[in-house]
Amino acid sequence: MTWTAEDIQHWLKQFADQIHEHKDELTDLDQKIGDGDHGINMARGVKEMNKLFDEKTFATPGELFKAVAMVYIGKIGGASGPLYGSAMMKMASSAGTQETLSDKELIDALKAGKTAIEQRGKASVGEKTMVDVWVPLLQKFDGSDVDWNAFSDEADELKAKTKEMHAKKGRAAYLGARSVGHIDPGSASSALFFQTLAATARERG
Amino acid sequence: MDRVSLVFVSHSADIVKGIKALLYEMQPEVNIAVAGGEEDGGIGTNAMDIQQAIDTVYTDKGTVILFDLGSALLNAELAIDMAGDERLVKIADAPILEGGYAAVVEAGFGSSVDKVVDAAEKARSMRKIPQD
Ligand SMILES: Nc1ncnc2c1ncn2[C@@H]1O[C@H](COP(=O)(O)OP(=O)(O)O)[C@@H](O)[C@H]1O
Ligand SMILES: [Mg+2]
């Protein structure tokens, strides 16, 4: 499909709805292997993002990503704030001033976001962080002819796979082997991010 | 004398407030700014606050950041990137209190940013209980 700023806004509003719906679940996951604030952090960020959407309309996806980046950086907090915020910032540069994005261009922007997360957090695949969803997912789907159902399922499976991982980065790393057996909270919120993207593509594409 | 300034970043506003008070006793000539806690009073760090703290004490001599735990580092690095300019700001890989103590002493002598970072990082291996 062709993504306008309004389509992207629709996606991110769905993401916000899902974060609110799963807020307690995300917080519970973080309670097990972190400090129990991931749901609260994400909810605070997306609530502020919705406020931004109420107040402002955006001419281009790039402009929208940039404004959302500033909100995430300022409001989410924790490790996930600078990570999601840096991703959005790089997505903005990748989207540039184009009025619309093709699926391929949107996936390219997400890949730039993925790289930003890797650089900011210095985590690799297998260390039980959101990188375990972002990296393999965007490796598998390079943007041409995306099967959005498969995309969505893959995001869910990648999230589930973090359960058996031993945390090496972030707060959960302090738990060492005791982190095994619990899904990584940042991977759970990332799965919602990608699943709502896929849902928007299916609904509007 | 122009001295390197220090920025302390912690998940807790109380921690950095206490550190600042302690170091001020030690060396009042070094400018110190702090960023700690979330705006709602909660625990956490925030890149915007860190950027602001740097702005308040920055001089051409440079600024050194000391931080407490994991995500404080992510936010400190992001704050430096966001400023996106040529400012001389370095992050010390050091325990926040002992490293901060060493840093304020070194900065007090008018040393360079690299020397202040070095002094802070040496605190990592300094024994606290004398061995005979
Ligand atoms: N260095 C890192 N690289 C990538 N992701 C990370 C890193 N550190 C933490 N995360 C992600 O952030 C999530 C935790 O976010 P959150 O609870 O909001 O922040 P905090 O850990 O500071 O409390 C983790 O589940 C993990 O997915
Ligand atoms: Mg947490």
XYZ file of C-alpha atoms and ligand atoms in Angstrom, chain A residues 30 34-38 41 78-80 171 185, ligand 2:
13
model
C 8.871 -6.478 33.706
C 13.107 -6.053 35.672
C 11.658 -3.296 37.784
C 8.011 -3.582 36.806
C 7.545 -0.336 34.954
C 7.544 -1.200 31.254
C 6.484 3.707 30.770
C 13.662 3.835 31.219
C 15.746 2.067 28.621
C 12.821 1.739 26.251
C 18.167 -4.703 33.825
C 8.811 -7.044 28.136
Mg 11.617 -1.559 33.538
